[in-house]
Tab-separated table of C-alpha atoms in Angstrom:
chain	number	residue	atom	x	y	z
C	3	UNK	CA	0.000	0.000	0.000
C	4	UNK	CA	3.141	1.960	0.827
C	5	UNK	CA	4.378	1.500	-2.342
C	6	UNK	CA	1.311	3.315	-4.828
C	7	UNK	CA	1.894	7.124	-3.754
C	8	UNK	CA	5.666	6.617	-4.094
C	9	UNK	CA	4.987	5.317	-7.351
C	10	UNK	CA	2.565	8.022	-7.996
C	11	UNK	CA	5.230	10.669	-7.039
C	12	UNK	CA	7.584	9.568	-9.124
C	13	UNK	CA	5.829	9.477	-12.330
C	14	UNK	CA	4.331	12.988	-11.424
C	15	UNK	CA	7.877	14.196	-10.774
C	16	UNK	CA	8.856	12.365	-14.564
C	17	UNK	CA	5.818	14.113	-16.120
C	18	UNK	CA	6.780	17.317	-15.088
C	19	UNK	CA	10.556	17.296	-16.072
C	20	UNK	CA	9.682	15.741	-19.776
C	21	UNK	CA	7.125	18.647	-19.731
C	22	UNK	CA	9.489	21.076	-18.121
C	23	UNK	CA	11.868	19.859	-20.973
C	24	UNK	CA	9.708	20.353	-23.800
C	25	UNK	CA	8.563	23.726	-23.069
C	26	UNK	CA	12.270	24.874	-22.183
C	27	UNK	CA	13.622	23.074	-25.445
C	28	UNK	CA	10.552	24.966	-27.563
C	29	UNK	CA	10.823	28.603	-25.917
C	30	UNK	CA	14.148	28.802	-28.268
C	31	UNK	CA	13.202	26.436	-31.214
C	32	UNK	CA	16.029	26.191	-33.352
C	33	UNK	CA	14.135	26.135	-36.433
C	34	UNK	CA	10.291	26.813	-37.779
C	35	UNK	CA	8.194	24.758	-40.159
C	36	UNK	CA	6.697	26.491	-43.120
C	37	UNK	CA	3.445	24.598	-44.286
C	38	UNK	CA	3.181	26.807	-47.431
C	39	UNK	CA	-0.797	27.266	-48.224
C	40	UNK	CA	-2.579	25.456	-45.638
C	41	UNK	CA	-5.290	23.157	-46.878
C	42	UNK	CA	-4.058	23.365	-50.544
C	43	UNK	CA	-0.277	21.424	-49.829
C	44	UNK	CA	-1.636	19.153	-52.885
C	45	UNK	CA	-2.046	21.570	-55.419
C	46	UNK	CA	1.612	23.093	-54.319
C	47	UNK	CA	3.103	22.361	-57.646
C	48	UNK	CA	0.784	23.638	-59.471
C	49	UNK	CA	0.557	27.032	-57.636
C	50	UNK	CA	4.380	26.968	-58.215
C	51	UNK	CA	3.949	27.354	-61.553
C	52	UNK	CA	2.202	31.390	-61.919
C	53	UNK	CA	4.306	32.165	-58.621
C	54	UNK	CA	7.454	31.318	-60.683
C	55	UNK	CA	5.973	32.878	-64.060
C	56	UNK	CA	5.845	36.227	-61.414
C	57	UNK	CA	9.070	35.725	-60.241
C	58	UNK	CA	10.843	35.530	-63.655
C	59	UNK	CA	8.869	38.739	-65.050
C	60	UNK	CA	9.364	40.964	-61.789
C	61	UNK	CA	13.387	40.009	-62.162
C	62	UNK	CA	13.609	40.188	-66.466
C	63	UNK	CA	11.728	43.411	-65.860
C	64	UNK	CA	13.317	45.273	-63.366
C	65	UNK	CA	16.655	44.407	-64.560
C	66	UNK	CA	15.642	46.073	-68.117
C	67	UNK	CA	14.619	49.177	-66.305
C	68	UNK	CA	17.907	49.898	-64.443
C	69	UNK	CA	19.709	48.913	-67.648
C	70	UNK	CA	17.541	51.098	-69.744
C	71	UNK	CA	18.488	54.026	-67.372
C	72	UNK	CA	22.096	53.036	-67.401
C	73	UNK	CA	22.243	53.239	-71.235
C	74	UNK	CA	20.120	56.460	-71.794
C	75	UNK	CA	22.002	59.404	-70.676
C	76	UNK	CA	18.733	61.486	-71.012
C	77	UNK	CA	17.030	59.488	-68.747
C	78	UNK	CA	19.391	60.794	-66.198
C	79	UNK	CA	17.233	62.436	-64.029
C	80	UNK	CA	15.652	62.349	-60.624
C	81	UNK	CA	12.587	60.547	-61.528
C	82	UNK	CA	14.403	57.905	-63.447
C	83	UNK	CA	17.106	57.942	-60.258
C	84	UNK	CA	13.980	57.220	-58.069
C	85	UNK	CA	12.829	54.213	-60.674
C	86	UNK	CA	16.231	52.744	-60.286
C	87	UNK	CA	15.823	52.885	-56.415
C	88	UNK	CA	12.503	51.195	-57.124
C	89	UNK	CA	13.453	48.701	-59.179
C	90	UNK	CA	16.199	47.611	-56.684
C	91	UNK	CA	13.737	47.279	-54.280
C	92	UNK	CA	11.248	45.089	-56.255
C	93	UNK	CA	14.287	42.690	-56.746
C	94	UNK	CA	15.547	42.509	-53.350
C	95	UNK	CA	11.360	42.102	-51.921
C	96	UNK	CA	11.045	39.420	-54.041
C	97	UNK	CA	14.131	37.552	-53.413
C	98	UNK	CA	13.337	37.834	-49.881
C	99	UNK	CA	10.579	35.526	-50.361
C	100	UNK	CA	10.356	33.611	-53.418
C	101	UNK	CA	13.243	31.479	-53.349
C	102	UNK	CA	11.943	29.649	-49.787
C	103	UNK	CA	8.470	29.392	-51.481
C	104	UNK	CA	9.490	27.913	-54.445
C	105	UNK	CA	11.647	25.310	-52.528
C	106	UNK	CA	8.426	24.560	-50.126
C	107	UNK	CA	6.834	24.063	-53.359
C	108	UNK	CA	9.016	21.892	-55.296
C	109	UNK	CA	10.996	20.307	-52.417
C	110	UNK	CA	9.066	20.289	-49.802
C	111	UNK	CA	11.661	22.213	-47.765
C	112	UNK	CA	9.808	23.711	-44.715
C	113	UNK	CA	12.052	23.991	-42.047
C	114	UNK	CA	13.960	27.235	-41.689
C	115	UNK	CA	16.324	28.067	-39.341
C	116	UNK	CA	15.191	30.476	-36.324
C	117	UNK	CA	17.353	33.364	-37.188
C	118	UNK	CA	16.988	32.913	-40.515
C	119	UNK	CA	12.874	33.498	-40.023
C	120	UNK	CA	13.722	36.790	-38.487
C	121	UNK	CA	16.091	37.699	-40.871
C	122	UNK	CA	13.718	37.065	-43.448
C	123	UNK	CA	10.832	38.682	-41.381
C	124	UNK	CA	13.328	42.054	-41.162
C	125	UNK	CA	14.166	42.233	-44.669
C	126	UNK	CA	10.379	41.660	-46.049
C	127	UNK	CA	9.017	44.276	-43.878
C	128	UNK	CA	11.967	46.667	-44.416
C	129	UNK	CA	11.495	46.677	-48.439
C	130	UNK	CA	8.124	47.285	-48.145
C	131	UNK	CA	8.841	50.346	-46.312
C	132	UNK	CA	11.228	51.547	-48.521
C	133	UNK	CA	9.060	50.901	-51.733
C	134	UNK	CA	6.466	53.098	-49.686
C	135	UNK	CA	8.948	56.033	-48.858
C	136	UNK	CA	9.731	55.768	-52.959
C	137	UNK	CA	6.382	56.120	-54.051
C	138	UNK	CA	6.296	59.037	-52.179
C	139	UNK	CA	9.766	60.125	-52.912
C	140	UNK	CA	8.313	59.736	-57.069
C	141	UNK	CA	5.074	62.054	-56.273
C	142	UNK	CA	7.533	64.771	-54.723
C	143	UNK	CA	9.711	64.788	-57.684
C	144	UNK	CA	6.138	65.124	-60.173
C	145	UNK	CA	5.115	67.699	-57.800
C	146	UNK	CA	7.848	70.349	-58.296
C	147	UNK	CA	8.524	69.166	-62.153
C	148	UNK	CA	4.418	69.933	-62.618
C	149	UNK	CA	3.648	72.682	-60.259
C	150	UNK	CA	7.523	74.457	-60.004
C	151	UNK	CA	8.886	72.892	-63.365
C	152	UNK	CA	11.474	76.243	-63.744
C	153	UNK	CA	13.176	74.811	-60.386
C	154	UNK	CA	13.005	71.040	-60.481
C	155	UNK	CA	16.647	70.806	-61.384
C	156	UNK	CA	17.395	73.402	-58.950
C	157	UNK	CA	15.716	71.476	-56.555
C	158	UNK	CA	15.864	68.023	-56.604
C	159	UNK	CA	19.753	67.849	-57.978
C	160	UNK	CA	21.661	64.778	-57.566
C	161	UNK	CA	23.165	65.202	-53.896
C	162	UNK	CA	19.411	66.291	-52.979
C	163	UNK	CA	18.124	62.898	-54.692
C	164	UNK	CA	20.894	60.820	-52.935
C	165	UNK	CA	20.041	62.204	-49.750
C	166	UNK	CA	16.504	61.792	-49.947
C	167	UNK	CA	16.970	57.795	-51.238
C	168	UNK	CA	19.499	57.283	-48.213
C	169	UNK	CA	16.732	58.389	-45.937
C	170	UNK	CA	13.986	56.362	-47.602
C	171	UNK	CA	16.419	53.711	-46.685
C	172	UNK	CA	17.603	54.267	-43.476
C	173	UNK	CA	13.803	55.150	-42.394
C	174	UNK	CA	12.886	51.465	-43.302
C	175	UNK	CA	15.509	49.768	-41.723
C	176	UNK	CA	15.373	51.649	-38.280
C	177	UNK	CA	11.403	51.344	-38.242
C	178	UNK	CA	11.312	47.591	-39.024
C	179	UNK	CA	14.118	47.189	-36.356
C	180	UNK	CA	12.210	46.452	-33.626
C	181	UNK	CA	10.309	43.276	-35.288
C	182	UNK	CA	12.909	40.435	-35.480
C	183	UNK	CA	13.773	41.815	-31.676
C	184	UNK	CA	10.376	41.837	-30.223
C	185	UNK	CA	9.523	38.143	-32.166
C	186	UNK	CA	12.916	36.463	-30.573
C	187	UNK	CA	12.057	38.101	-27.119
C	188	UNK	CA	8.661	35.911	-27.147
C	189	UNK	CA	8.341	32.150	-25.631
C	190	UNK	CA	6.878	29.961	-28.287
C	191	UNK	CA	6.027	26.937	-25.965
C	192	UNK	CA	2.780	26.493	-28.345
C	193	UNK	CA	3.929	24.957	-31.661
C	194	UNK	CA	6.750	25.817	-34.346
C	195	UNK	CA	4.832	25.137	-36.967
C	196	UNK	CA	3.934	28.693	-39.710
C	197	UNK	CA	0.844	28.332	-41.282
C	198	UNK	CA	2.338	30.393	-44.666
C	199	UNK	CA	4.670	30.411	-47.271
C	200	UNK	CA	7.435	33.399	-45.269
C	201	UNK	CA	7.889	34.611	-42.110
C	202	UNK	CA	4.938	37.373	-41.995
C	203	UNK	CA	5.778	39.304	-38.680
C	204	UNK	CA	2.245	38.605	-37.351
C	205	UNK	CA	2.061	35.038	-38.095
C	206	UNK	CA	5.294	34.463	-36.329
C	207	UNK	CA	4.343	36.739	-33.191
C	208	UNK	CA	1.188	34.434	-33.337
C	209	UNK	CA	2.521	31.328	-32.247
C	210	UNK	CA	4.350	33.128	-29.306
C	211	UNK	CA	2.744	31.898	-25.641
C	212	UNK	CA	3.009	35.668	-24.207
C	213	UNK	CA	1.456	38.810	-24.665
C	214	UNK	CA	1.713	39.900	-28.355
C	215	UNK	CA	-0.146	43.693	-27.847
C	216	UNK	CA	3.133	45.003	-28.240
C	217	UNK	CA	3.716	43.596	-31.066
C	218	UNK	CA	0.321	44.036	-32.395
C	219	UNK	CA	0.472	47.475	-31.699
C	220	UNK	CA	3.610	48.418	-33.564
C	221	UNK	CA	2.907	46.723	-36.095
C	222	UNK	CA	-0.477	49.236	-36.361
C	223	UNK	CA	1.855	51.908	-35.902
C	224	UNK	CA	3.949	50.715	-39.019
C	225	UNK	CA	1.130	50.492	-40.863
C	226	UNK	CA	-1.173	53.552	-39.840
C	227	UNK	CA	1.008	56.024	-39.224
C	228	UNK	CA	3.962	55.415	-42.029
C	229	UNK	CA	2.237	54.016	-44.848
C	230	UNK	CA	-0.742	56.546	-43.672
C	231	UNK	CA	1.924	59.746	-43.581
C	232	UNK	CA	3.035	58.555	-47.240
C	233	UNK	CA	-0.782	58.075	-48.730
C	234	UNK	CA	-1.233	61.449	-46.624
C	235	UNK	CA	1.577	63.048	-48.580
C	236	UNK	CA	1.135	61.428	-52.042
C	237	UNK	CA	-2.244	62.363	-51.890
C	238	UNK	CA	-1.926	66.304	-50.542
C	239	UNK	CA	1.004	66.360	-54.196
C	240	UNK	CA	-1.699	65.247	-56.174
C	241	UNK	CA	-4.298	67.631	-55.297
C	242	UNK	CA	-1.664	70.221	-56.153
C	243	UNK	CA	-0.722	68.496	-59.099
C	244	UNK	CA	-4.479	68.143	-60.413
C	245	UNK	CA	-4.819	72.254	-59.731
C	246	UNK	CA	-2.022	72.791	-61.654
C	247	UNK	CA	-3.078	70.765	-64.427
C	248	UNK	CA	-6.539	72.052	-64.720
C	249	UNK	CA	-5.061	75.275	-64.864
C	250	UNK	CA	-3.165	74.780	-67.954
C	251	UNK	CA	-4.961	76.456	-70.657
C	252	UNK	CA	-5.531	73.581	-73.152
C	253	UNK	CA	-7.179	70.272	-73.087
C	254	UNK	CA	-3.708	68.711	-75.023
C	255	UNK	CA	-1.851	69.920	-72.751
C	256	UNK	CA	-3.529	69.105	-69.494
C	257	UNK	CA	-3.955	65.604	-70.897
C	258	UNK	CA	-0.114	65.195	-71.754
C	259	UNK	CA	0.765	66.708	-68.410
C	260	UNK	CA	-1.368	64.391	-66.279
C	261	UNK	CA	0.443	61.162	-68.815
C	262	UNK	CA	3.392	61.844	-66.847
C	263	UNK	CA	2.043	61.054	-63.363
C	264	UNK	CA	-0.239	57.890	-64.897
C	265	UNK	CA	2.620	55.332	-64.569
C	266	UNK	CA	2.838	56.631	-61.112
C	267	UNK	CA	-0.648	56.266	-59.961
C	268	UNK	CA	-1.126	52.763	-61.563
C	269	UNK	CA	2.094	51.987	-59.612
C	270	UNK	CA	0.383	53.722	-56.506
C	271	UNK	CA	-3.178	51.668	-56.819
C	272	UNK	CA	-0.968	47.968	-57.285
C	273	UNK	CA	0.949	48.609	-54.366
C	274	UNK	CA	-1.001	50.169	-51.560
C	275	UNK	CA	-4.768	48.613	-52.031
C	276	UNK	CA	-3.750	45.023	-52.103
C	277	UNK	CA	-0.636	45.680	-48.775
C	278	UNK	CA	-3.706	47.533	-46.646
C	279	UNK	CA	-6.255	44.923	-47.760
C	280	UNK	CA	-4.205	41.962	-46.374
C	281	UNK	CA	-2.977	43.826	-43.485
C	282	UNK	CA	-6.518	44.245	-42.184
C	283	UNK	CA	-7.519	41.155	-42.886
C	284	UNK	CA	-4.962	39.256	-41.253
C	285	UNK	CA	-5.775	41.472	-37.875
C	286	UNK	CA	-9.323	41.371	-38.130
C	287	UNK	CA	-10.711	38.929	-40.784
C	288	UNK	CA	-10.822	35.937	-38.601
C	289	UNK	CA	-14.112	34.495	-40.528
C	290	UNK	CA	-11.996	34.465	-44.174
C	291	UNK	CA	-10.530	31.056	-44.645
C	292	UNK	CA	-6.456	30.508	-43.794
C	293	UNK	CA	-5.424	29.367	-47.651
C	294	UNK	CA	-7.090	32.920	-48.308
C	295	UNK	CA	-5.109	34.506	-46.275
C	296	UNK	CA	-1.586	33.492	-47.395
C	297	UNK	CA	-2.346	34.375	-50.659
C	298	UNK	CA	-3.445	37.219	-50.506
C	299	UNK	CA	-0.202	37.745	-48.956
C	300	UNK	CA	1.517	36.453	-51.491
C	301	UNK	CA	-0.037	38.185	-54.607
C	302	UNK	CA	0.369	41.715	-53.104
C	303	UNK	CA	4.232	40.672	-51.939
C	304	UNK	CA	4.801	39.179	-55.960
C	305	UNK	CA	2.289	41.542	-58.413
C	306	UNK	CA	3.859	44.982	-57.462
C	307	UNK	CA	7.207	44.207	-58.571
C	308	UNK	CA	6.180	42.083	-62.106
C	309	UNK	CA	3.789	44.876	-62.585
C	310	UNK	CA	5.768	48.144	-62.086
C	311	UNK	CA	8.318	47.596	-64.482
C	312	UNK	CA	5.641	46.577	-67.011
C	313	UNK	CA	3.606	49.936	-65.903
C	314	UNK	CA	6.442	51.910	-66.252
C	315	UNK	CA	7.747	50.500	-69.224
C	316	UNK	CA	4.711	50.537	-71.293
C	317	UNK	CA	3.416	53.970	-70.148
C	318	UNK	CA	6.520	56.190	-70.159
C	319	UNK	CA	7.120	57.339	-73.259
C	320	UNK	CA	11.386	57.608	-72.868
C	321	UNK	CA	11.893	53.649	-71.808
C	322	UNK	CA	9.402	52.676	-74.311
C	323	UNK	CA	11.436	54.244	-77.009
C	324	UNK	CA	14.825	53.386	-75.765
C	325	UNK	CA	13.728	49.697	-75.521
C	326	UNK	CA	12.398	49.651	-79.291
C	327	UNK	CA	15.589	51.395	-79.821
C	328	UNK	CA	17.760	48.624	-78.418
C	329	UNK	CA	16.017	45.582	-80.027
C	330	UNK	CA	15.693	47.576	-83.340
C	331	UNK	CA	19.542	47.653	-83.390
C	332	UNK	CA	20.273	44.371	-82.524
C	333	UNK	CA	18.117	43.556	-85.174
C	334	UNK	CA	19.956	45.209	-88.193
């Protein structure tokens, strides 16, 4: 009779260590799983295949712009200088993702390493902020060559241009900062497992067992207050640029005027609808199924950088007829 609590002790005392082991083991994990698009792991390769196509066309695309601009000395300018920075961007954002997806994909290679989640997690947050700050960086330069043209090379000169890029850049990387931190900070005693194709901040503070608000909330503050200061800010130059142009005292040349900012806004409307859509809905839209979510994610991470080369290369006038220049060449 002596013998049953003893026994009972003992495998209490076992059950808590394996459990005490488990959950210390797990508050560091040493890598994450990455389950790709939960509930459609089946129809992976086939997703793989207009995820690639997207892949190909955002890198063949933005490489032709910055070699365009290379080429054409009169493309030498600050909006062109801004398109490069762009472009740049739209290569490194996808590279921070795409290769890992494609390899889930194809390979079925889900684990990554811990600090290679955050480092991916820093990067993909940090581009997006710098494609933001460009967009708005592109809507200052059409403001002053629409509404001050006599002093836009006055103004925006090349040490003006490099100083406003470095600070587009530097503004992204300190703001994003605090996200890779904050994530490795948390316990994750719950599981290690991602439900998506790359370490989204939220869906890796997610799986933390402490209290996220922090977290939460500066990721809101990312999104409200810097992406809102730059919609703020693009939008206030367009107002001015839409007085100016309806003061212009012909209908050909208000229409010409405004085809200069068109590339612009169609770059504008592919980048910031689909990034504030999915941000909101992976906060709030808890009803909208998982798969959904993820991609979502993915098409607003993979169709701004195939489609702003192709937006600016069909719609501006000077890389249009550089590029028909350069193949007509090679073809005599």
């Amino acid at each position: 009779m002596r013998e049953t609590p003893f026994c009972l002790r003992v495998g209490r005392l076992l059950t808590y260590l394996m459990s005490d082991s488990n959950t210390t083991d797990f508050t560091n994990p040493s890598t994450f799983i990455l389950v790709g698009i939960p509930g459609l792991e089946v129809a992976h390769v086939w997703i793989s295949i207009p995820f690639c196509a997207l892949y190909v066309i955002a890198i063949l695309g933005n490489f032709t712009i910055l070699f365009i601009v290379k080429m054409e000395p009169s493309l030498h300018v600050p909006m062109y200088y801004f398109l490069c920075i762009l472009a740049v961007t739209d290569l490194l954002l996808s590279a921070s993702i795409l290769p890992k997806t494609l390899s889930i994909f194809w390979f079925n290679s889900r684990d990554i390493d811990f600090s290679a989640c955050l480092t991916q997690m820093y990067f993909l947050h940090c581009f997006l902020v710098i494609e933001s700050g460009i967009f708005m960086a592109m809507a200052l330069d059409r403001y002053v060559a629409i509404c001050d043209p006599l002093r836009h090379s006055t103004i925006l000169t090349n040490p003006v241009v490099a100083k406003i890029g470095l600070a587009v850049v530097l503004r992204g990387g300190m703001l994003i900062l605090p996200y890779p931190f904050l994530a490795r900070w948390r316990p994750y005693c719950r599981t290690n497992i991602i439900p998506h194709t790359h370490c989204e901040h939220m869906a890796v503070v997610k799986l933390a067992c402490a209290d996220t608000r922090i977290s939460s909330y500066y990721g809101l503050f990312v999104l409200f207050c810097v992406k809102g200061l730059d919609v703020s800010f693009i939008t206030m130059s367009y107002i001015q640029i839409l007085r100016a142009i309806f003061n212009l005292p012909t209908k050909e040349a208000r229409l010409k005027t405004f085809g200069t900012c068109g590339s612009h806004l169609c770059a504008i409307i592919a980048f910031y609808i689909p990034h504030l859509f999915s941000s909101l809905m992976h906060r709030y839209g808890h009803n909208v199924a998982l798969h959904f979510h993820v991609l979502i994610a993915n098409m607003y991470l993979l169709v701004s950088p195939m489609l702003n080369p192709i937006i600016y290369g069909v719609r501006t006038k000077q890389i249009r007829d550089r590029l028909l220049r350069f193949f007509t060449h090679k073809g005599t």
